[in-house]
Coordinates of C-alpha atoms in Angstrom, one line a residue:
Chain A
X1 CA 0.1 0.1 0.1
X2 CA 2.7 2.7 1.1
X3 CA 4.7 1.7 -1.9
X4 CA 1.7 2.1 -4.2
X5 CA 1.3 5.7 -2.7
X6 CA 4.4 6.8 -3.2
X7 CA 4.3 5.4 -6.8
X8 CA 1.3 7.3 -7.8
X9 CA 2.5 10.5 -5.9
X10 CA 5.9 10.4 -7.9
X11 CA 4.1 9.3 -11.2
X12 CA 1.5 12.3 -10.4
X13 CA 4.6 14.8 -9.9
X14 CA 6.7 13.7 -13.2
X15 CA 3.3 13.9 -15.2
X16 CA 2.9 17.7 -13.8
X17 CA 6.7 18.7 -14.5
X18 CA 6.5 17.0 -18.1
X19 CA 3.4 19.3 -18.7
X20 CA 4.8 22.2 -16.9
X21 CA 8.3 22.1 -18.3
X22 CA 7.0 20.9 -21.6
X23 CA 8.5 23.5 -24.2
X24 CA 11.8 23.1 -22.2
X25 CA 11.7 19.3 -23.0
X26 CA 11.4 19.1 -26.8
X27 CA 11.8 23.0 -27.7
X28 CA 9.6 22.9 -30.3
X29 CA 5.9 24.6 -31.0
X30 CA 3.4 21.8 -30.4
X31 CA 0.9 23.9 -33.3
X32 CA 4.1 24.0 -35.8
X33 CA 3.2 22.0 -38.8
X34 CA 7.0 20.5 -40.8
X35 CA 7.0 18.9 -44.1
X36 CA 7.6 15.4 -43.0
X37 CA 4.0 13.8 -43.1
X38 CA 2.9 10.9 -40.8
X39 CA 6.5 9.5 -40.3
X40 CA 7.1 7.2 -37.8
X41 CA 9.0 7.1 -34.7
X42 CA 12.6 8.7 -35.6
X43 CA 16.1 10.4 -33.3
X44 CA 14.5 13.7 -34.3
X45 CA 10.4 12.9 -33.6
X46 CA 10.2 10.4 -30.7
X47 CA 6.9 9.7 -31.5
X48 CA 6.5 10.6 -35.3
X49 CA 4.7 13.3 -36.8
X50 CA 1.1 13.7 -37.4
X51 CA -1.0 14.2 -40.8
X52 CA -0.1 18.1 -40.4
X53 CA 3.4 17.6 -39.7
X54 CA 3.8 18.5 -35.9
X55 CA 5.8 16.1 -33.7
X56 CA 3.6 13.9 -31.4
X57 CA 5.7 14.1 -28.5
X58 CA 5.7 17.7 -28.4
X59 CA 1.9 17.7 -28.8
X60 CA 1.6 14.9 -26.4
X61 CA 3.5 16.8 -23.4
X62 CA 1.5 19.9 -24.1
X63 CA -1.9 18.2 -24.2
X64 CA -1.2 17.4 -20.3
X65 CA -1.7 20.9 -19.8
X66 CA -5.3 21.1 -20.5
X67 CA -6.1 17.6 -19.2
X68 CA -4.7 18.7 -15.8
X69 CA -6.3 21.8 -15.9
X70 CA -9.5 20.6 -16.9
X71 CA -8.8 17.3 -13.7
X72 CA -7.9 19.8 -11.1
X73 CA -10.9 22.2 -11.4
X74 CA -13.3 20.2 -12.3
X75 CA -12.3 18.0 -9.0
X76 CA -12.1 21.4 -7.1
X77 CA -15.5 22.5 -8.4
X78 CA -16.6 18.9 -7.3
X79 CA -15.6 19.3 -4.0
X80 CA -16.8 23.1 -3.9
X81 CA -20.8 21.5 -4.0
X82 CA -20.2 18.0 -2.8
X83 CA -18.6 18.5 0.5
X84 CA -21.1 21.3 1.9
X85 CA -24.1 19.1 0.3
X86 CA -22.8 15.9 1.6
X87 CA -22.4 17.6 5.2
X88 CA -25.4 19.1 5.4
X89 CA -27.1 15.9 4.0
X90 CA -25.5 14.4 6.9
X91 CA -26.3 16.4 9.7
X92 CA -29.8 18.1 8.5
X93 CA -32.7 16.6 9.8
X94 CA -35.9 15.7 8.9
X95 CA -37.3 16.8 5.4
X96 CA -34.0 18.8 4.5
X97 CA -32.1 15.5 5.0
X98 CA -34.4 13.8 3.0
X99 CA -34.5 16.2 0.1
X100 CA -30.8 16.2 0.1
X101 CA -30.2 12.5 0.2
X102 CA -32.9 12.4 -2.8
X103 CA -31.0 15.4 -4.9
X104 CA -27.5 13.1 -4.2
X105 CA -29.6 10.0 -5.0
X106 CA -30.9 11.6 -8.6
X107 CA -28.0 13.0 -9.8
X108 CA -25.1 9.9 -8.8
X109 CA -26.9 7.6 -11.2
X110 CA -27.3 10.1 -14.0
X111 CA -25.2 9.4 -17.2
X112 CA -22.8 11.3 -16.8
X113 CA -20.8 11.5 -19.9
X114 CA -24.2 11.8 -22.0
X115 CA -24.9 14.7 -19.8
X116 CA -21.5 16.5 -20.3
X117 CA -21.8 15.7 -23.8
X118 CA -25.7 17.4 -24.4
X119 CA -24.3 20.4 -22.2
X120 CA -21.3 20.8 -23.7
X121 CA -22.9 21.1 -27.0
X122 CA -25.2 23.3 -25.3
X123 CA -23.1 25.9 -24.0
X124 CA -20.3 25.4 -26.4
X125 CA -16.6 23.9 -25.2
X126 CA -14.3 26.5 -24.0
X127 CA -12.3 25.6 -21.1
X128 CA -14.5 27.3 -18.3
X129 CA -17.3 25.7 -19.5
X130 CA -15.6 22.1 -20.0
X131 CA -14.3 22.5 -16.1
X132 CA -18.0 23.7 -14.9
X133 CA -19.5 20.6 -16.7
X134 CA -17.3 18.3 -15.5
X135 CA -17.5 19.9 -12.2
X136 CA -20.8 19.3 -12.5
X137 CA -20.9 15.7 -12.8
X138 CA -18.3 15.2 -10.5
X139 CA -19.9 16.4 -7.0
X140 CA -22.5 13.9 -6.4
X141 CA -19.8 11.1 -5.4
X142 CA -17.9 13.2 -3.3
X143 CA -21.3 14.3 -1.6
X144 CA -22.1 10.4 -0.9
X145 CA -19.1 9.4 0.8
X146 CA -18.6 13.2 2.9
X147 CA -22.5 12.6 3.6
X148 CA -21.8 8.7 4.6
X149 CA -18.5 9.9 6.7
X150 CA -20.8 12.7 8.5
X151 CA -23.6 10.2 9.7
X152 CA -20.7 8.1 11.5
X153 CA -19.3 11.6 12.9
X154 CA -22.8 13.1 14.1
X155 CA -23.3 9.8 16.6
X156 CA -19.5 10.4 18.1
X157 CA -19.3 11.7 21.4
X158 CA -17.1 14.5 20.7
X159 CA -19.3 16.0 18.2
X160 CA -22.2 15.6 20.6
X161 CA -19.9 17.2 23.3
X162 CA -19.3 20.4 20.9
X163 CA -22.8 20.9 20.2
X164 CA -23.5 20.7 24.2
X165 CA -21.1 23.1 25.1
X166 CA -22.7 25.8 22.6
X167 CA -20.6 25.9 20.1
X168 CA -22.2 27.7 16.6
X169 CA -22.6 25.0 14.0
X170 CA -19.8 26.8 12.0
X171 CA -17.6 26.3 14.9
X172 CA -18.5 22.6 15.4
X173 CA -18.2 22.1 11.7
X174 CA -14.5 23.7 11.2
X175 CA -13.0 22.5 14.5
X176 CA -14.6 18.9 14.9
X177 CA -16.0 17.7 11.8
X178 CA -13.9 18.8 8.7
X179 CA -10.3 17.4 10.4
X180 CA -12.3 14.3 10.3
X181 CA -13.2 14.5 6.9
X182 CA -10.0 16.4 5.2
X183 CA -8.7 12.6 4.7
X184 CA -11.4 11.2 2.7
X185 CA -12.0 14.2 1.0
X186 CA -8.3 14.4 -0.3
X187 CA -8.4 10.8 -1.3
X188 CA -11.7 11.4 -3.1
X189 CA -10.3 14.2 -4.6
X190 CA -7.6 12.4 -6.6
X191 CA -10.1 10.2 -7.5
X192 CA -12.4 12.9 -9.2
X193 CA -9.6 14.1 -10.6
X194 CA -8.7 11.1 -12.7
X195 CA -12.8 10.5 -13.4
X196 CA -12.9 14.2 -14.8
X197 CA -9.5 13.3 -17.0
X198 CA -11.3 10.3 -18.1
X199 CA -14.8 12.1 -19.1
X200 CA -12.7 14.8 -20.4
X201 CA -10.6 12.9 -22.8
X202 CA -14.0 11.0 -23.8
X203 CA -15.5 13.8 -24.6
X204 CA -12.9 15.3 -26.7
X205 CA -12.7 11.4 -28.3
X206 CA -16.0 12.3 -29.4
X207 CA -15.3 15.4 -30.7
X208 CA -16.5 18.0 -28.2
X209 CA -13.3 18.7 -26.4
X210 CA -11.4 22.4 -27.0
X211 CA -11.2 23.2 -31.0
X212 CA -7.9 22.7 -33.0
X213 CA -5.1 23.4 -33.0
X214 CA -5.3 23.0 -29.3
X215 CA -3.2 19.9 -28.4
X216 CA -5.9 17.4 -26.5
X217 CA -5.2 14.2 -25.7
X218 CA -8.8 12.9 -26.4
X219 CA -8.9 14.6 -29.7
X220 CA -5.2 13.5 -31.0
X221 CA -5.9 9.8 -30.0
X222 CA -9.5 10.4 -32.7
X223 CA -7.0 12.0 -34.8
X224 CA -4.6 9.3 -35.1
X225 CA -7.2 6.4 -35.1
X226 CA -7.3 6.5 -38.6
X227 CA -3.5 6.2 -39.4
X228 CA -3.3 3.0 -36.9
X229 CA -1.5 0.9 -39.6
X230 CA 0.6 4.2 -40.6
X231 CA 2.3 5.3 -37.3
X232 CA 0.6 3.6 -34.1
X233 CA 2.3 6.1 -31.8
X234 CA 0.0 9.2 -33.1
X235 CA -2.8 7.4 -30.9
X236 CA -1.0 5.8 -28.6
X237 CA 1.2 8.3 -27.8
X238 CA -1.6 10.7 -26.2
X239 CA -3.5 7.3 -25.6
X240 CA -1.0 6.1 -23.0
X241 CA -0.4 9.8 -21.5
X242 CA -4.0 9.7 -20.5
X243 CA -4.0 6.4 -19.4
X244 CA -1.3 6.4 -17.2
X245 CA -2.9 10.3 -15.6
X246 CA -6.0 9.0 -15.1
X247 CA -3.9 5.6 -13.5
X248 CA -1.7 7.5 -11.1
X249 CA -4.5 9.7 -9.7
X250 CA -6.8 7.0 -9.4
X251 CA -4.0 5.4 -7.5
X252 CA -3.0 7.9 -5.2
X253 CA -6.5 8.4 -4.3
X254 CA -7.3 4.8 -3.6
X255 CA -3.8 4.6 -1.3
X256 CA -4.5 7.8 0.7
X257 CA -7.1 6.9 3.0
Chain B
X1 CA -42.2 -5.4 -2.7
X2 CA -45.1 -4.2 -4.7
X3 CA -45.1 -1.2 -2.4
X4 CA -41.3 -0.5 -2.7
X5 CA -41.9 -0.7 -6.5
X6 CA -44.6 1.7 -6.8
X7 CA -43.2 4.3 -4.2
X8 CA -39.9 3.9 -6.4
X9 CA -41.6 4.9 -9.4
X10 CA -43.9 7.4 -7.5
X11 CA -40.4 9.2 -6.6
X12 CA -38.7 8.6 -10.6
X13 CA -41.8 10.5 -12.2
X14 CA -41.2 13.9 -11.1
X15 CA -37.4 13.8 -10.9
X16 CA -38.1 12.7 -14.7
X17 CA -40.2 15.5 -15.3
X18 CA -37.6 17.9 -14.1
X19 CA -34.3 17.0 -15.5
X20 CA -35.7 16.3 -18.7
X21 CA -37.1 20.1 -18.4
X22 CA -33.9 21.4 -17.5
X23 CA -32.5 20.0 -20.4
X24 CA -35.2 20.7 -22.9
X25 CA -35.2 24.4 -21.8
X26 CA -31.6 24.7 -21.5
X27 CA -31.7 23.1 -25.3
X28 CA -34.2 26.3 -26.6
X29 CA -33.3 29.1 -24.6
X30 CA -29.4 28.4 -25.2
X31 CA -29.1 27.2 -28.7
X32 CA -32.2 29.2 -30.2
X33 CA -35.1 28.9 -32.3
X34 CA -34.3 25.4 -34.6
X35 CA -36.1 27.4 -37.0
X36 CA -32.4 29.1 -37.9
X37 CA -30.9 25.5 -37.8
X38 CA -33.5 24.1 -40.1
X39 CA -32.8 27.7 -42.6
X40 CA -29.5 27.7 -42.0
X41 CA -27.6 31.1 -41.1
X42 CA -28.9 33.4 -44.1
X43 CA -32.3 33.1 -43.5
X44 CA -34.5 36.1 -43.5
X45 CA -35.9 37.4 -40.1
X46 CA -38.8 36.9 -41.6
X47 CA -39.0 33.2 -42.5
X48 CA -37.6 32.3 -39.2
X49 CA -40.6 34.0 -37.7
X50 CA -43.1 32.4 -39.8
X51 CA -41.7 28.7 -39.5
X52 CA -41.7 29.5 -35.4
X53 CA -45.4 30.5 -35.9
X54 CA -45.9 27.5 -37.5
X55 CA -44.2 25.1 -35.3
X56 CA -45.0 26.6 -32.1
X57 CA -41.4 27.6 -31.6
X58 CA -42.5 31.2 -30.6
X59 CA -44.7 29.9 -27.6
X60 CA -43.2 30.3 -24.0
X61 CA -40.7 27.3 -23.2
X62 CA -43.2 25.4 -20.7
X63 CA -45.6 25.3 -23.5
X64 CA -43.1 23.9 -25.6
X65 CA -42.3 21.4 -23.1
X66 CA -45.7 20.0 -22.3
X67 CA -46.3 19.9 -25.8
X68 CA -43.3 17.9 -26.5
X69 CA -43.5 15.5 -23.6
X70 CA -47.2 14.6 -24.3
X71 CA -46.1 14.2 -28.1
X72 CA -43.5 11.9 -26.7
X73 CA -45.8 9.8 -24.4
X74 CA -48.1 9.0 -28.0
X75 CA -44.7 8.0 -29.1
X76 CA -44.6 11.0 -31.4
X77 CA -40.8 12.8 -31.1
X78 CA -41.0 15.2 -33.9
X79 CA -38.8 14.8 -36.7
X80 CA -35.0 15.7 -37.4
X81 CA -34.0 18.7 -38.6
X82 CA -31.1 17.6 -40.8
X83 CA -32.9 14.5 -42.3
X84 CA -36.7 15.5 -41.7
X85 CA -37.1 11.8 -40.6
X86 CA -39.2 10.6 -37.8
X87 CA -37.2 10.9 -35.0
X88 CA -39.0 7.8 -33.6
X89 CA -38.3 5.5 -36.9
X90 CA -34.5 6.5 -36.4
X91 CA -34.5 5.3 -32.5
X92 CA -36.2 2.4 -33.3
X93 CA -33.4 0.1 -35.2
X94 CA -30.5 1.6 -33.0
X95 CA -32.2 0.5 -29.7
X96 CA -31.6 -3.2 -29.7
X97 CA -28.2 -2.7 -31.1
X98 CA -27.0 -0.8 -27.7
X99 CA -29.2 -2.8 -25.7
X100 CA -27.3 -6.0 -26.7
X101 CA -23.9 -4.2 -26.4
X102 CA -25.2 -3.3 -22.8
X103 CA -26.5 -6.5 -21.9
X104 CA -23.5 -8.5 -23.2
X105 CA -21.2 -6.3 -21.1
X106 CA -23.2 -6.6 -17.6
X107 CA -23.5 -9.9 -17.8
X108 CA -19.7 -10.6 -19.0
X109 CA -18.6 -8.3 -16.7
X110 CA -20.6 -10.0 -13.7
X111 CA -19.4 -13.3 -14.4
X112 CA -16.0 -12.5 -15.1
X113 CA -15.2 -10.1 -12.1
X114 CA -17.3 -12.6 -9.7
X115 CA -15.5 -15.9 -10.8
X116 CA -12.1 -14.4 -11.5
X117 CA -12.5 -12.9 -7.7
X118 CA -13.3 -16.1 -6.0
X119 CA -10.2 -17.7 -6.8
X120 CA -9.6 -19.1 -3.5
X121 CA -5.6 -20.4 -4.4
X122 CA -2.7 -18.1 -5.4
X123 CA -3.0 -16.0 -2.3
X124 CA 0.7 -14.7 -3.4
X125 CA 0.3 -14.5 -7.3
X126 CA -3.0 -14.9 -8.9
X127 CA -4.8 -12.8 -6.1
X128 CA -2.4 -9.2 -6.1
X129 CA -2.5 -10.1 -10.2
X130 CA -6.2 -10.3 -10.8
X131 CA -5.9 -6.9 -8.3
X132 CA -3.4 -5.0 -10.0
X133 CA -5.2 -5.9 -13.4
X134 CA -8.4 -4.8 -11.9
X135 CA -7.0 -1.0 -11.5
X136 CA -5.5 -0.7 -14.9
X137 CA -9.1 -1.9 -16.3
X138 CA -10.9 0.9 -14.4
X139 CA -8.3 3.4 -15.5
X140 CA -7.8 2.9 -19.4
X141 CA -10.2 4.7 -20.9
X142 CA -12.9 2.8 -23.8
X143 CA -11.3 4.6 -26.7
X144 CA -7.8 3.8 -25.6
X145 CA -8.3 0.3 -25.0
X146 CA -11.0 -0.1 -28.1
X147 CA -7.8 1.2 -30.4
X148 CA -5.3 -1.2 -28.9
X149 CA -7.8 -4.1 -29.6
X150 CA -8.1 -2.5 -33.0
X151 CA -4.2 -2.1 -33.6
X152 CA -3.5 -5.9 -32.1
X153 CA -6.8 -8.2 -33.6
X154 CA -7.5 -6.5 -37.0
X155 CA -4.5 -4.3 -38.0
X156 CA -1.7 -6.8 -37.1
X157 CA -3.1 -10.3 -37.1
X158 CA -5.9 -9.5 -39.0
X159 CA -7.8 -12.1 -36.8
X160 CA -11.3 -9.7 -36.7
X161 CA -12.9 -7.2 -38.8
X162 CA -11.6 -3.6 -38.1
X163 CA -14.9 -1.9 -37.5
X164 CA -18.6 -2.1 -38.9
X165 CA -21.5 -3.8 -37.7
X166 CA -23.3 -7.0 -38.7
X167 CA -26.8 -7.6 -38.1
X168 CA -28.0 -11.0 -36.5
X169 CA -29.8 -11.5 -40.6
X170 CA -26.0 -11.3 -41.9
X171 CA -25.2 -14.6 -40.2
X172 CA -24.7 -15.3 -36.7
X173 CA -21.2 -16.1 -37.1
X174 CA -20.1 -12.6 -38.7
X175 CA -22.6 -10.6 -36.0
X176 CA -20.6 -12.5 -33.2
X177 CA -17.4 -11.5 -34.7
X178 CA -18.0 -7.9 -35.1
X179 CA -19.1 -7.7 -31.4
X180 CA -16.2 -9.5 -30.1
X181 CA -13.8 -6.1 -29.8
X182 CA -17.0 -3.9 -28.3
X183 CA -18.3 -6.0 -25.8
X184 CA -14.6 -6.5 -24.3
X185 CA -13.9 -2.8 -24.7
X186 CA -16.7 -1.9 -22.8
X187 CA -17.2 -5.0 -20.2
X188 CA -13.6 -4.5 -19.2
X189 CA -14.1 -1.2 -17.2
X190 CA -17.1 -3.2 -15.7
X191 CA -15.7 -6.5 -15.1
X192 CA -12.7 -4.7 -13.2
X193 CA -14.6 -2.3 -11.0
X194 CA -17.3 -4.8 -10.3
X195 CA -14.1 -7.0 -9.1
X196 CA -12.7 -4.2 -6.6
X197 CA -16.1 -3.6 -5.1
X198 CA -16.8 -7.4 -4.7
X199 CA -13.3 -7.9 -3.5
X200 CA -13.7 -6.0 -0.7
X201 CA -17.1 -7.3 0.4
X202 CA -15.3 -11.0 -0.4
X203 CA -12.7 -10.5 2.4
X204 CA -15.0 -9.2 5.1
X205 CA -17.5 -12.1 4.2
X206 CA -14.5 -14.8 4.1
X207 CA -13.8 -13.6 8.2
X208 CA -17.4 -14.8 9.2
X209 CA -18.1 -17.7 11.2
X210 CA -20.2 -19.5 9.4
X211 CA -17.5 -20.2 6.6
X212 CA -15.0 -21.3 9.1
X213 CA -17.8 -24.0 9.9
X214 CA -18.3 -24.8 6.4
X215 CA -14.2 -25.6 6.0
X216 CA -14.4 -27.4 9.7
X217 CA -16.9 -29.6 8.1
X218 CA -13.9 -30.5 5.7
X219 CA -15.1 -28.5 2.1
X220 CA -12.3 -27.6 -0.2
X221 CA -11.1 -24.4 -0.4
X222 CA -12.8 -23.7 -3.9
X223 CA -16.4 -25.1 -2.7
X224 CA -16.4 -22.7 0.2
X225 CA -15.6 -19.7 -2.3
X226 CA -17.8 -20.4 -4.6
X227 CA -21.1 -22.0 -2.4
X228 CA -20.4 -19.9 0.5
X229 CA -18.3 -16.9 0.0
X230 CA -19.9 -15.6 -3.3
X231 CA -23.5 -16.0 -2.7
X232 CA -23.4 -13.9 0.7
X233 CA -20.8 -11.3 -1.2
X234 CA -22.9 -10.7 -4.2
X235 CA -24.9 -8.2 -2.5
X236 CA -23.2 -5.0 -2.7
X237 CA -22.0 -6.1 -6.6
X238 CA -25.7 -5.9 -7.6
X239 CA -26.3 -2.2 -5.8
X240 CA -23.0 -1.0 -7.8
X241 CA -23.9 -2.2 -10.9
X242 CA -27.5 -0.8 -11.0
X243 CA -25.6 2.8 -10.2
X244 CA -23.2 2.2 -12.9
X245 CA -25.8 1.6 -15.4
X246 CA -25.6 5.8 -16.2
X247 CA -22.0 5.3 -16.7
X248 CA -22.2 2.1 -18.6
X249 CA -24.4 4.4 -21.4
X250 CA -21.5 7.0 -21.7
X251 CA -19.0 4.0 -22.2
X252 CA -21.1 2.7 -25.0
X253 CA -21.1 6.6 -26.6
X254 CA -18.0 5.9 -26.9
X255 CA -17.6 1.9 -27.8
X256 CA -20.4 2.4 -30.6
X257 CA -18.5 5.5 -31.9
X258 CA -15.0 3.7 -32.3
X259 CA -16.3 0.6 -33.6
X260 CA -19.1 2.3 -35.8
X261 CA -21.8 0.7 -34.6
X262 CA -25.3 2.1 -35.4
X263 CA -26.5 2.0 -31.8
X264 CA -28.4 5.3 -30.0
X265 CA -24.5 6.4 -28.7
X266 CA -23.4 6.8 -32.2
X267 CA -26.7 8.3 -33.0
X268 CA -26.5 10.5 -30.4
X269 CA -22.6 11.9 -31.1
X270 CA -23.9 12.3 -34.6
X271 CA -27.1 14.6 -33.9
X272 CA -24.7 16.5 -31.4
X273 CA -22.2 17.4 -34.4
X274 CA -25.1 18.4 -36.2
X275 CA -27.0 20.3 -33.4
X276 CA -30.1 18.2 -34.6
X277 CA -31.9 19.1 -31.3
X278 CA -35.0 16.7 -31.7
X279 CA -32.9 13.9 -32.0
X280 CA -30.4 14.9 -29.0
X281 CA -33.8 15.7 -26.8
X282 CA -35.7 12.4 -28.0
X283 CA -32.2 10.1 -26.9
X284 CA -31.7 12.4 -23.5
X285 CA -35.3 11.4 -22.5
X286 CA -34.7 7.6 -23.6
X287 CA -31.5 7.0 -22.0
X288 CA -33.0 9.0 -18.6
X289 CA -36.0 6.8 -18.6
X290 CA -33.9 3.9 -19.8
X291 CA -31.4 4.4 -17.1
X292 CA -33.5 5.0 -14.2
X293 CA -36.1 2.1 -15.0
X294 CA -32.9 -0.3 -15.3
X295 CA -31.8 1.4 -11.8
X296 CA -34.9 0.7 -10.2
X297 CA -34.6 -2.8 -11.4
X298 CA -31.4 -3.3 -10.1
X299 CA -32.7 -1.8 -6.7
X300 CA -36.0 -4.4 -6.9
X301 CA -33.5 -7.2 -7.1
X302 CA -31.1 -6.2 -4.4
X303 CA -35.0 -6.2 -2.5
X304 CA -35.4 -9.3 -4.1
X305 CA -32.5 -11.4 -2.9
X306 CA -31.9 -9.8 0.3
X307 CA -35.4 -9.8 2.4
X308 CA -33.6 -7.3 4.7
X309 CA -34.5 -4.2 3.1
X310 CA -38.0 -5.4 2.1
X311 CA -39.8 -3.0 4.9

């Protein structure tokens, strides 16, 4: 477990660095087209070139920037909605609790990708909109987890004592509830990042990612799809990058708690 | 049992009405009048107004929604904006394709996950290996797995047809050959995620007294595992399978697109590309209702096998 946690963290950091320092690593412009179209791997182009002669490795490294921004932003939004709703659903009594729990149950079973697809086509695929859409499909998972944990915490003696000694609800949540939730929220945050990147890559594979020429993993896999026999790395380079990123965040999330 | 079903249905209807209304209103108010899409960008405002009046697009959103849902309840889902075909006749051949894919995937995933994770021997090598494969399986996106399979089995080995789809009428053998890769692509995620859920429950169940009693009777490890632990650890998997049906539809959308299968997923992607909003709305309605009903089915199945929740 401990090994897996450090491996997950190491992978996440490596991917983050590779994306952040992408311009320094290959020293190429991700959108600069060249004369060599659809060449296989070579010393000059490690992953070969695509149908416009652009360096696939450079584009793969740059693609991480979009995916990580989207994933982290969407997971943060999911937390911002999911944690308060989950705490409220866990601590409220009566109709408010029923209503919130119903709301979580309703949203958790919704087809996330289908909704994201429909909403994205309506609002348009910009970075901000995609983050919003992905965040909106991420919050129910977080809310359900936090609600479950809150139901347990609510019955604990130290929480009852905190109420009994006249603390305000805000103080109880901040000093007694939140410290006991932070760890599972952090774990679920990492899993949310991985799920959001999964969904965003699927969306852009289906043609609803950021418009070209932005290097975007899902869209690159889609673009490389028809050239599988010419240069499989066109598809598998970005495909492996997105899989590795989803894997890294998932492993991190599963091993934190 | 019946009252549970009735109560769940009673809650379901308002939820569905609310959700479809939000999608409908969002689409109508954001994308603008469908007349503009029908007539093109250069249409004169007078022509757009005329078409609006003829189809009732100038009415308030709530009125349009009620009309739409009332017509939908009678099987009239309108006409496609781009092909002018009735939407219902576009949906009906697509539904069985997706249903077959989805059912095959769920069944295969349940079978593989339960059988593989109940293997009682090989605690040092086999079981950790299965767990590791499961984690990889839930993190590899469908489009990546599909591309890898196509590259291996079609481009390199030439064992299986690349893409396309062949109806039952074209011969069972050909049909099944075309189904192998899509089913593998879509079901691997579920086999692995069911496996992770099942494994946790399996471990908890295996520690219980009745399992030790079964072992003490002298039953083999395999028999204890499959006959005594499995039936008692399967419940959370059913709940989880029910909850993941929505995600399954999403996976089907991607899978059908990769393998060019004429199901509702690919129809959704193509209608989204052409802003064909009657088709998008009809598909959203169909998917939401389908997922909700399937979910209800999973809950009832759960209640059926676990008498404790039948209150």
